[in-house]
CSV table of C-alpha atoms in Angstrom, one decimal:
chain,number,residue,atom,x,y,z
X,1,UNK,CA,-37.9,-6.4,49.8
X,2,UNK,CA,-34.2,-6.5,49.2
X,3,UNK,CA,-32.2,-3.8,47.4
X,4,UNK,CA,-30.5,-5.0,44.2
X,5,UNK,CA,-26.8,-4.7,44.4
X,6,UNK,CA,-25.3,-2.4,41.8
X,7,UNK,CA,-23.6,-4.2,38.9
X,8,UNK,CA,-20.2,-2.9,37.8
X,9,UNK,CA,-20.2,-1.0,34.5
X,10,UNK,CA,-18.4,-3.0,31.9
X,11,UNK,CA,-17.3,-0.9,28.9
X,12,UNK,CA,-18.4,-2.3,25.6
X,13,UNK,CA,-15.6,-3.2,23.2
X,14,UNK,CA,-15.1,-0.9,20.3
X,15,UNK,CA,-16.4,-2.4,17.1
X,16,UNK,CA,-13.5,-2.4,14.7
X,17,UNK,CA,-14.7,-4.6,11.9
X,18,UNK,CA,-12.3,-7.3,10.7
X,19,UNK,CA,-9.1,-5.4,11.3
X,20,UNK,CA,-7.4,-4.5,14.5
X,21,UNK,CA,-5.2,-1.8,12.8
X,22,UNK,CA,-6.4,0.9,10.5
X,23,UNK,CA,-5.1,0.7,6.9
X,24,UNK,CA,-3.9,3.5,4.7
X,25,UNK,CA,-4.6,3.6,1.0
X,26,UNK,CA,-1.4,3.9,-1.0
X,27,UNK,CA,-1.5,2.6,-4.6
X,28,UNK,CA,2.2,2.8,-5.1
X,29,UNK,CA,4.7,0.5,-6.9
X,30,UNK,CA,6.5,-2.0,-4.8
X,31,UNK,CA,8.1,-5.4,-5.1
X,32,UNK,CA,7.5,-8.8,-3.6
X,33,UNK,CA,10.2,-11.4,-3.2
X,34,UNK,CA,9.0,-14.9,-3.4
X,35,UNK,CA,10.7,-18.3,-3.7
X,36,UNK,CA,10.2,-18.1,-7.5
X,37,UNK,CA,11.9,-14.6,-7.7
X,38,UNK,CA,11.1,-11.0,-7.4
X,39,UNK,CA,8.0,-9.5,-9.0
X,40,UNK,CA,6.7,-5.9,-9.4
X,41,UNK,CA,3.4,-5.1,-7.8
X,42,UNK,CA,1.1,-2.3,-6.6
X,43,UNK,CA,0.8,-1.8,-2.9
X,44,UNK,CA,-2.9,-1.0,-2.5
X,45,UNK,CA,-3.1,-0.5,1.2
X,46,UNK,CA,-1.0,-1.0,4.3
X,47,UNK,CA,-1.3,-1.3,8.1
X,48,UNK,CA,1.1,-2.1,10.8
X,49,UNK,CA,0.1,-5.8,10.6
X,50,UNK,CA,-0.5,-6.4,6.9
X,51,UNK,CA,-1.0,-5.2,3.4
X,52,UNK,CA,-3.1,-5.7,0.2
X,53,UNK,CA,-1.2,-6.1,-3.0
X,54,UNK,CA,-2.2,-6.2,-6.7
X,55,UNK,CA,0.1,-8.2,-9.0
X,56,UNK,CA,0.1,-9.4,-12.6
X,57,UNK,CA,1.2,-12.9,-13.4
X,58,UNK,CA,1.3,-15.9,-11.3
X,59,UNK,CA,-0.2,-15.3,-7.9
X,60,UNK,CA,1.2,-16.7,-4.6
X,61,UNK,CA,-1.0,-19.1,-2.8
X,62,UNK,CA,-2.1,-18.7,0.8
X,63,UNK,CA,0.6,-19.8,3.2
X,64,UNK,CA,3.4,-18.7,0.9
X,65,UNK,CA,6.1,-16.6,2.6
X,66,UNK,CA,7.4,-13.4,1.0
X,67,UNK,CA,9.2,-10.2,1.6
X,68,UNK,CA,7.4,-6.9,0.6
X,69,UNK,CA,9.9,-4.3,-0.4
X,70,UNK,CA,9.2,-0.6,-0.8
X,71,UNK,CA,11.2,2.6,-0.1
X,72,UNK,CA,13.9,0.8,1.9
X,73,UNK,CA,11.3,-1.1,4.0
X,74,UNK,CA,11.5,-4.9,3.9
X,75,UNK,CA,8.6,-6.6,5.6
X,76,UNK,CA,8.5,-10.4,5.9
X,77,UNK,CA,5.0,-11.9,5.8
X,78,UNK,CA,2.7,-14.7,4.8
X,79,UNK,CA,0.0,-14.7,2.1
X,80,UNK,CA,-3.3,-15.1,4.0
X,81,UNK,CA,-5.7,-14.9,1.0
X,82,UNK,CA,-5.5,-14.6,-2.8
X,83,UNK,CA,-8.2,-13.7,-5.2
X,84,UNK,CA,-8.0,-12.7,-8.9
X,85,UNK,CA,-5.0,-10.3,-9.1
X,86,UNK,CA,-4.9,-9.4,-5.4
X,87,UNK,CA,-3.7,-11.0,-2.3
X,88,UNK,CA,-3.4,-10.1,1.4
X,89,UNK,CA,-0.2,-10.3,3.5
X,90,UNK,CA,0.0,-10.7,7.2
X,91,UNK,CA,3.4,-9.4,8.5
X,92,UNK,CA,5.5,-11.5,10.9
X,93,UNK,CA,6.3,-8.5,13.0
X,94,UNK,CA,4.2,-5.4,13.6
X,95,UNK,CA,5.6,-2.5,11.5
X,96,UNK,CA,6.5,0.6,13.5
X,97,UNK,CA,3.9,3.3,13.1
X,98,UNK,CA,6.4,5.8,11.7
X,99,UNK,CA,7.2,3.4,8.8
X,100,UNK,CA,3.5,3.4,7.8
X,101,UNK,CA,3.3,7.2,8.2
X,102,UNK,CA,6.5,7.7,6.0
X,103,UNK,CA,5.0,5.4,3.3
X,104,UNK,CA,1.8,7.5,3.4
X,105,UNK,CA,3.9,10.6,2.8
X,106,UNK,CA,5.8,8.9,0.0
X,107,UNK,CA,2.5,7.9,-1.6
X,108,UNK,CA,1.2,11.5,-1.5
X,109,UNK,CA,4.4,12.7,-3.1
X,110,UNK,CA,4.2,9.9,-5.7
X,111,UNK,CA,0.7,10.8,-6.7
X,112,UNK,CA,1.6,14.5,-7.1
X,113,UNK,CA,4.6,13.6,-9.2
X,114,UNK,CA,2.6,11.3,-11.4
X,115,UNK,CA,0.0,14.0,-11.9
X,116,UNK,CA,2.6,16.5,-12.9
X,117,UNK,CA,4.2,14.1,-15.3
X,118,UNK,CA,0.8,13.3,-16.9
X,119,UNK,CA,0.2,17.1,-17.4
X,120,UNK,CA,3.6,17.6,-18.8
X,121,UNK,CA,3.2,14.7,-21.3
X,122,UNK,CA,-0.3,16.0,-22.3
X,123,UNK,CA,1.1,19.5,-22.8
X,124,UNK,CA,3.9,18.2,-25.0
X,125,UNK,CA,1.5,16.1,-27.0
X,126,UNK,CA,-0.8,19.0,-27.7
X,127,UNK,CA,2.0,21.5,-28.4
X,128,UNK,CA,4.3,19.1,-30.2
X,129,UNK,CA,8.0,18.7,-29.8
X,130,UNK,CA,10.1,21.8,-29.3
X,131,UNK,CA,11.2,23.3,-32.6
X,132,UNK,CA,14.8,24.2,-33.3
X,133,UNK,CA,15.5,27.9,-33.8
X,134,UNK,CA,17.3,28.7,-37.0
X,135,UNK,CA,20.3,30.9,-36.6
X,136,UNK,CA,20.6,33.6,-39.4
């Protein structure tokens, strides 16, 4: 009887789903610049290689080139899918990780600012406008 030769251990690839890079949820206002002009949008999520955007109005079709602009970041990319009011962008160049992290911090501060603004508006609605003091 012969002894079986040991087989090398091959590590199993990590299952990552459909994306190679993790995405961060943002939900912050941004702009997309298309051939038709610039449009306001909501940046739903972002990774180093792409983004998901929600936009009202005429949607870009897959294959359209655009520039995503937010907080001083300009990322050139291509629309890879479009459905209803959302579309996905694949960036031409990989974004530096620190840009993604900085946008995550911006999104956190934006959410806090919007919550403070909503509380202030609600307080003013309930209490009414400030009254002028009569001088006697």
